[in-house]
Short mmCIF file of C-alpha atoms in Angstrom, two decimals:
data_model
loop_
_atom_site.label_atom_id
_atom_site.label_comp_id
_atom_site.label_asym_id
_atom_site.label_seq_id
_atom_site.Cartn_x
_atom_site.Cartn_y
_atom_site.Cartn_z
CA ALA Y 1 0.00 0.00 0.00
CA ILE Y 2 1.04 3.60 -0.52
CA GLY Y 3 2.00 5.41 2.72
CA THR Y 4 4.66 6.08 5.35
CA ALA Y 5 5.66 3.71 8.17
CA THR Y 6 8.44 2.99 10.67
CA ILE Y 7 9.88 -0.33 11.76
CA ALA Y 8 10.40 -0.83 15.53
CA ALA Y 9 12.13 -3.60 17.46
CA SER Y 10 12.89 -4.29 21.12
CA LEU Y 11 15.15 -6.67 23.03
CA ASN Y 12 15.77 -7.01 26.80
CA GLY Y 13 14.03 -3.76 27.55
CA THR Y 14 15.77 -1.81 24.81
CA SER Y 15 13.92 -0.65 21.74
CA ALA Y 16 14.83 1.06 18.50
CA GLN Y 17 12.92 2.52 15.61
CA SER Y 18 13.83 3.00 11.99
CA ALA Y 19 13.60 6.20 10.06
CA ALA Y 20 10.31 6.77 8.27
CA LEU Y 21 9.88 4.55 5.24
CA THR Y 22 7.74 5.97 2.43
CA VAL Y 23 6.11 3.62 -0.06
CA THR Y 24 5.09 5.18 -3.37
CA ALA Y 25 3.15 3.84 -6.34
CA ARG Y 26 5.14 1.72 -8.74
CA LEU Y 27 5.96 3.68 -11.92
CA ALA Y 28 4.48 2.19 -15.08
CA ALA Y 29 6.73 1.02 -17.89
CA LEU Y 30 6.15 -0.77 -21.15
CA ALA Y 31 5.82 -4.52 -20.62
CA SER Y 32 4.93 -5.87 -24.08
CA ILE Y 33 3.62 -5.26 -27.59
CA VAL Y 34 1.35 -7.92 -29.07
CA LEU Y 35 -0.06 -7.97 -32.62
CA ASN Y 36 -3.21 -9.82 -33.64
CA ALA Y 37 -1.32 -11.47 -36.51
CA THR Y 38 2.29 -12.42 -37.21
CA THR Y 39 1.92 -12.73 -41.00
CA VAL Y 40 -0.37 -10.71 -43.30
CA VAL Y 41 -0.80 -9.96 -46.98
CA GLY Y 42 0.47 -6.49 -47.87
CA GLY Y 43 -2.23 -3.85 -47.71
CA THR Y 44 -3.87 -5.43 -44.66
CA ASN Y 45 -4.13 -3.60 -41.35
CA VAL Y 46 -3.05 -5.22 -38.08
CA ILE Y 47 -4.19 -4.36 -34.56
CA GLY Y 48 -1.50 -4.02 -31.89
CA THR Y 49 -1.84 -3.88 -28.11
CA VAL Y 50 0.64 -2.27 -25.71
CA THR Y 51 0.64 -3.44 -22.09
CA LEU Y 52 2.19 -1.60 -19.16
CA THR Y 53 3.69 -3.05 -15.99
CA ALA Y 54 1.31 -0.93 -13.89
CA ALA Y 55 -1.63 1.42 -14.30
CA ALA Y 56 -0.96 4.56 -16.32
CA PRO Y 57 -0.62 7.79 -14.28
CA ALA Y 58 -3.30 10.46 -14.09
CA VAL Y 59 -2.03 12.16 -17.26
CA GLY Y 60 -1.99 8.88 -19.19
CA ALA Y 61 1.00 7.06 -20.59
CA THR Y 62 2.26 8.01 -24.05
CA VAL Y 63 4.04 5.03 -25.59
CA SER Y 64 6.38 5.86 -28.47
CA LEU Y 65 6.14 3.57 -31.51
CA THR Y 66 8.32 3.03 -34.57
CA ALA Y 67 8.28 0.68 -37.55
CA ALA Y 68 10.07 0.56 -40.89
CA ASP Y 69 8.86 -0.33 -44.38
CA PRO Y 70 6.64 -2.11 -45.20
CA LEU Y 71 4.98 -1.30 -41.86
CA VAL Y 72 3.45 2.06 -40.99
CA ALA Y 73 2.93 2.72 -37.27
CA PRO Y 74 1.49 5.74 -35.47
CA ALA Y 75 4.13 7.80 -33.68
CA THR Y 76 2.48 7.22 -30.30
CA VAL Y 77 -0.34 5.42 -28.56
CA VAL Y 78 -1.80 6.70 -25.28
CA VAL Y 79 -2.77 4.40 -22.44
CA ALA Y 80 -5.57 6.13 -20.54
CA ALA Y 81 -5.15 7.06 -16.87
CA GLY Y 82 -5.63 4.02 -14.65
CA ALA Y 83 -5.51 1.58 -17.57
CA THR Y 84 -2.74 -0.88 -18.41
CA THR Y 85 -3.43 -1.49 -22.11
CA ALA Y 86 -4.23 0.40 -25.31
CA THR Y 87 -4.65 -0.65 -28.94
CA PHE Y 88 -3.35 0.88 -32.16
CA THR Y 89 -3.42 0.11 -35.89
CA ILE Y 90 -0.46 -0.90 -38.03
CA GLU Y 91 -0.83 -0.37 -41.77
CA THR Y 92 1.11 -2.55 -44.19
CA LYS Y 93 2.23 -1.74 -47.71
CA ILE Y 94 1.91 -4.06 -50.68
CA VAL Y 95 5.17 -5.92 -51.34
CA THR Y 96 6.53 -8.00 -54.21
CA VAL Y 97 8.42 -10.44 -51.95
CA THR Y 98 7.84 -11.54 -48.37
CA THR Y 99 9.31 -8.87 -46.11
CA ALA Y 100 9.94 -9.02 -42.36
CA GLY Y 101 9.17 -6.02 -40.21
CA THR Y 102 9.17 -5.12 -36.53
CA VAL Y 103 7.01 -2.82 -34.42
CA ASN Y 104 9.03 -1.20 -31.63
CA GLY Y 105 7.81 0.70 -28.60
CA SER Y 106 9.20 2.40 -25.51
CA TYR Y 107 7.87 3.96 -22.31
CA GLY Y 108 9.07 4.43 -18.77
CA GLY Y 109 12.62 3.42 -19.55
CA ALA Y 110 11.55 0.06 -20.99
CA SER Y 111 11.14 -1.13 -24.56
CA ALA Y 112 9.38 -3.99 -26.34
CA SER Y 113 8.90 -5.18 -29.91
CA ALA Y 114 6.75 -7.49 -32.02
CA PRO Y 115 7.59 -9.07 -35.40
CA LEU Y 116 5.31 -8.96 -38.44
CA SER Y 117 5.90 -10.64 -41.80
CA VAL Y 118 4.27 -9.09 -44.87
CA THR Y 119 3.65 -11.29 -47.91
CA ARG Y 120 2.78 -10.38 -51.49
CA PRO Y 121 -0.82 -10.78 -52.70
CA LEU Y 122 -1.62 -14.16 -54.25
CA VAL Y 123 -4.05 -12.51 -56.67
CA PRO Y 124 -4.30 -8.93 -57.91
CA THR Y 125 -6.37 -6.39 -56.06
CA ALA Y 126 -8.53 -3.90 -57.95
CA SER Y 127 -8.82 -0.33 -56.73
CA PHE Y 128 -9.95 2.82 -58.53
CA GLY Y 129 -11.46 6.29 -58.35
CA VAL Y 130 -13.91 8.29 -60.45
CA THR Y 131 -13.02 11.90 -61.25
CA GLY Y 132 -15.24 14.40 -63.04
CA ALA Y 133 -14.36 17.63 -64.79
CA THR Y 134 -14.88 19.68 -61.64
CA GLU Y 135 -15.32 17.19 -58.79
CA THR Y 136 -14.83 13.56 -57.86
CA GLU Y 137 -17.53 10.88 -58.16
CA THR Y 138 -19.21 12.85 -60.97
CA CYS Y 139 -19.74 12.09 -64.66
CA ALA Y 140 -21.69 14.03 -67.30
CA LEU Y 141 -22.88 12.99 -70.75
CA ALA Y 142 -20.85 14.66 -73.51
CA ASN Y 143 -20.50 14.61 -77.27
CA GLY Y 144 -24.24 14.16 -77.82
CA GLY Y 145 -24.42 11.31 -75.35
CA SER Y 146 -21.62 9.21 -76.88
CA THR Y 147 -19.09 9.64 -74.08
CA LEU Y 148 -18.90 10.41 -70.37
CA ASN Y 149 -16.99 13.49 -69.32
CA CYS Y 150 -15.09 11.82 -66.50
CA THR Y 151 -12.13 9.54 -65.88
CA PHE Y 152 -11.88 6.13 -64.22
CA ASN Y 153 -8.43 5.67 -62.66
CA GLY Y 154 -7.36 2.18 -61.56
CA SER Y 155 -3.68 2.99 -61.00
CA THR Y 156 -3.94 2.06 -57.31
CA SER Y 157 -4.67 -1.56 -58.27
CA SER Y 158 -1.90 -4.02 -57.42
CA GLY Y 159 -0.90 -7.64 -57.78
CA PRO Y 160 1.80 -10.27 -57.45
CA SER Y 161 2.78 -9.68 -61.08
CA THR Y 162 2.23 -7.01 -63.71
CA ILE Y 163 -1.39 -6.03 -64.31
CA VAL Y 164 -2.18 -6.28 -68.01
CA ALA Y 165 -5.93 -5.64 -68.21
CA TRP Y 166 -8.41 -3.36 -66.47
CA GLU Y 167 -12.00 -4.52 -67.09
CA TRP Y 168 -14.54 -1.75 -66.49
CA THR Y 169 -18.33 -1.83 -66.38
CA TYR Y 170 -20.50 1.19 -65.76
CA GLY Y 171 -24.13 2.26 -65.98
CA VAL Y 172 -27.15 3.80 -64.30
CA THR Y 173 -29.16 0.56 -64.16
CA THR Y 174 -28.03 -3.05 -64.15
CA ALA Y 175 -30.19 -3.62 -67.22
CA THR Y 176 -27.94 -1.39 -69.34
CA MET Y 177 -24.28 -1.67 -68.31
CA PHE Y 178 -21.46 -0.71 -70.65
CA SER Y 179 -18.10 -2.45 -70.57
CA GLN Y 180 -14.64 -1.57 -71.75
CA THR Y 181 -11.25 -3.24 -71.21
CA THR Y 182 -8.09 -1.14 -71.16
CA THR Y 183 -4.43 -2.14 -71.19
CA GLY Y 184 -3.59 0.81 -68.96
CA PRO Y 185 -5.07 1.86 -65.63
CA VAL Y 186 -6.85 5.02 -66.86
CA LEU Y 187 -10.08 5.15 -68.86
CA ALA Y 188 -10.87 8.71 -69.94
CA LEU Y 189 -14.12 9.66 -71.68
CA PRO Y 190 -15.73 6.21 -71.40
CA ALA Y 191 -17.89 5.34 -74.41
CA VAL Y 192 -21.69 5.18 -73.97
CA ASN Y 193 -24.91 5.98 -75.81
CA CYS Y 194 -28.28 7.30 -74.75
CA SER Y 195 -29.48 3.85 -73.70
CA ILE Y 196 -27.48 4.37 -70.52
CA MET Y 197 -30.19 6.80 -69.37
CA PRO Y 198 -33.68 5.94 -68.14
CA ALA Y 199 -36.48 7.39 -70.23
CA ALA Y 200 -36.83 11.17 -70.00
CA PRO Y 201 -37.97 13.32 -68.28
CA PHE Y 202 -36.35 13.49 -64.86
CA PRO Y 203 -38.39 12.37 -61.86
CA ALA Y 204 -39.58 15.41 -59.93
CA GLY Y 205 -36.81 17.12 -58.00
CA THR Y 206 -34.03 15.14 -59.68
CA THR Y 207 -31.09 16.54 -61.66
CA TRP Y 208 -28.80 13.49 -61.76
CA PHE Y 209 -28.88 9.69 -61.57
CA PRO Y 210 -26.92 7.34 -59.29
CA PHE Y 211 -24.10 5.82 -61.30
CA THR Y 212 -22.30 2.50 -60.72
CA VAL Y 213 -18.75 1.66 -61.82
CA THR Y 214 -17.00 -1.69 -61.33
CA LEU Y 215 -13.46 -2.88 -62.00
CA ARG Y 216 -11.75 -6.25 -62.27
CA VAL Y 217 -8.03 -6.46 -63.08
CA ARG Y 218 -5.98 -9.33 -64.53
CA ASP Y 219 -2.25 -9.88 -64.23
CA SER Y 220 0.37 -11.39 -66.52
CA GLN Y 221 0.10 -14.75 -64.72
CA GLY Y 222 -3.59 -15.08 -65.58
CA ASN Y 223 -4.87 -14.19 -62.12
CA ALA Y 224 -8.05 -12.11 -61.83
CA SER Y 225 -9.02 -9.90 -58.92
CA ALA Y 226 -12.37 -9.75 -57.24
CA VAL Y 227 -14.73 -7.16 -58.70
CA VAL Y 228 -14.79 -3.89 -56.77
CA THR Y 229 -17.79 -1.59 -57.05
CA ASP Y 230 -18.32 2.13 -56.62
CA ASN Y 231 -22.00 2.93 -56.11
CA GLY Y 232 -21.39 6.51 -55.04
CA ALA Y 233 -20.93 8.25 -58.37
CA ARG Y 234 -23.45 10.59 -60.06
CA LEU Y 235 -24.35 10.96 -63.72
CA PHE Y 236 -25.64 14.28 -65.09
CA PRO Y 237 -27.36 14.13 -68.52
CA ASN Y 238 -26.02 17.64 -69.25
CA GLY Y 239 -28.81 18.54 -71.69
CA THR Y 240 -28.51 15.43 -73.87
CA CYS Y 241 -30.59 12.32 -74.60
CA GLY Y 242 -33.87 14.16 -74.18
CA PHE Y 243 -33.11 15.66 -70.78
#
């Protein structure tokens, strides 16, 4: 217990007493770092937990963290006052060969570490964005309804080998979806026609239609990614196709 005490002793009628002995709270230090995985595919996040030897002080305990490529760690994680543990997220980068990494931490004069091995993807991973002329997630009909004034960019896709094909589909309704395959990651001014639009006129209070874009990529080894879908884009008729 925390407090101050003395130690007394007596023998044959003689006694003695020690000086006051003050007992203080044990200072917290870093005891361990534990990750919820020891091996992950690059691009996957991992949850780490720091544990202290004692409860954090009233101001909390700020544990310093470091990690090198292909791991990305926050600079610090704070253990709340009175607590002994806190969690944090480790991001991993996509790698072409299995790469070993280490998460290091220090607090209260003590240090700890945890290993993490990052492997390359077994299949490619599709990833893309939709960019309009003035804002993201926006496309407008152009050239009399024959093209979309926007760009699909799949350059953030990745894989264990070179990606050789980007397979796009896009449309307002699943009944009329257009498709186009590119040998590069960017599809600018995607080709369409007026069948992409529902019949005019607009429903009351509407100026645009929800627009869906999907992407699947294939690599030089014949592997295909899962299809990724963006349902958050908008399509403006822009005065064409009867609107």
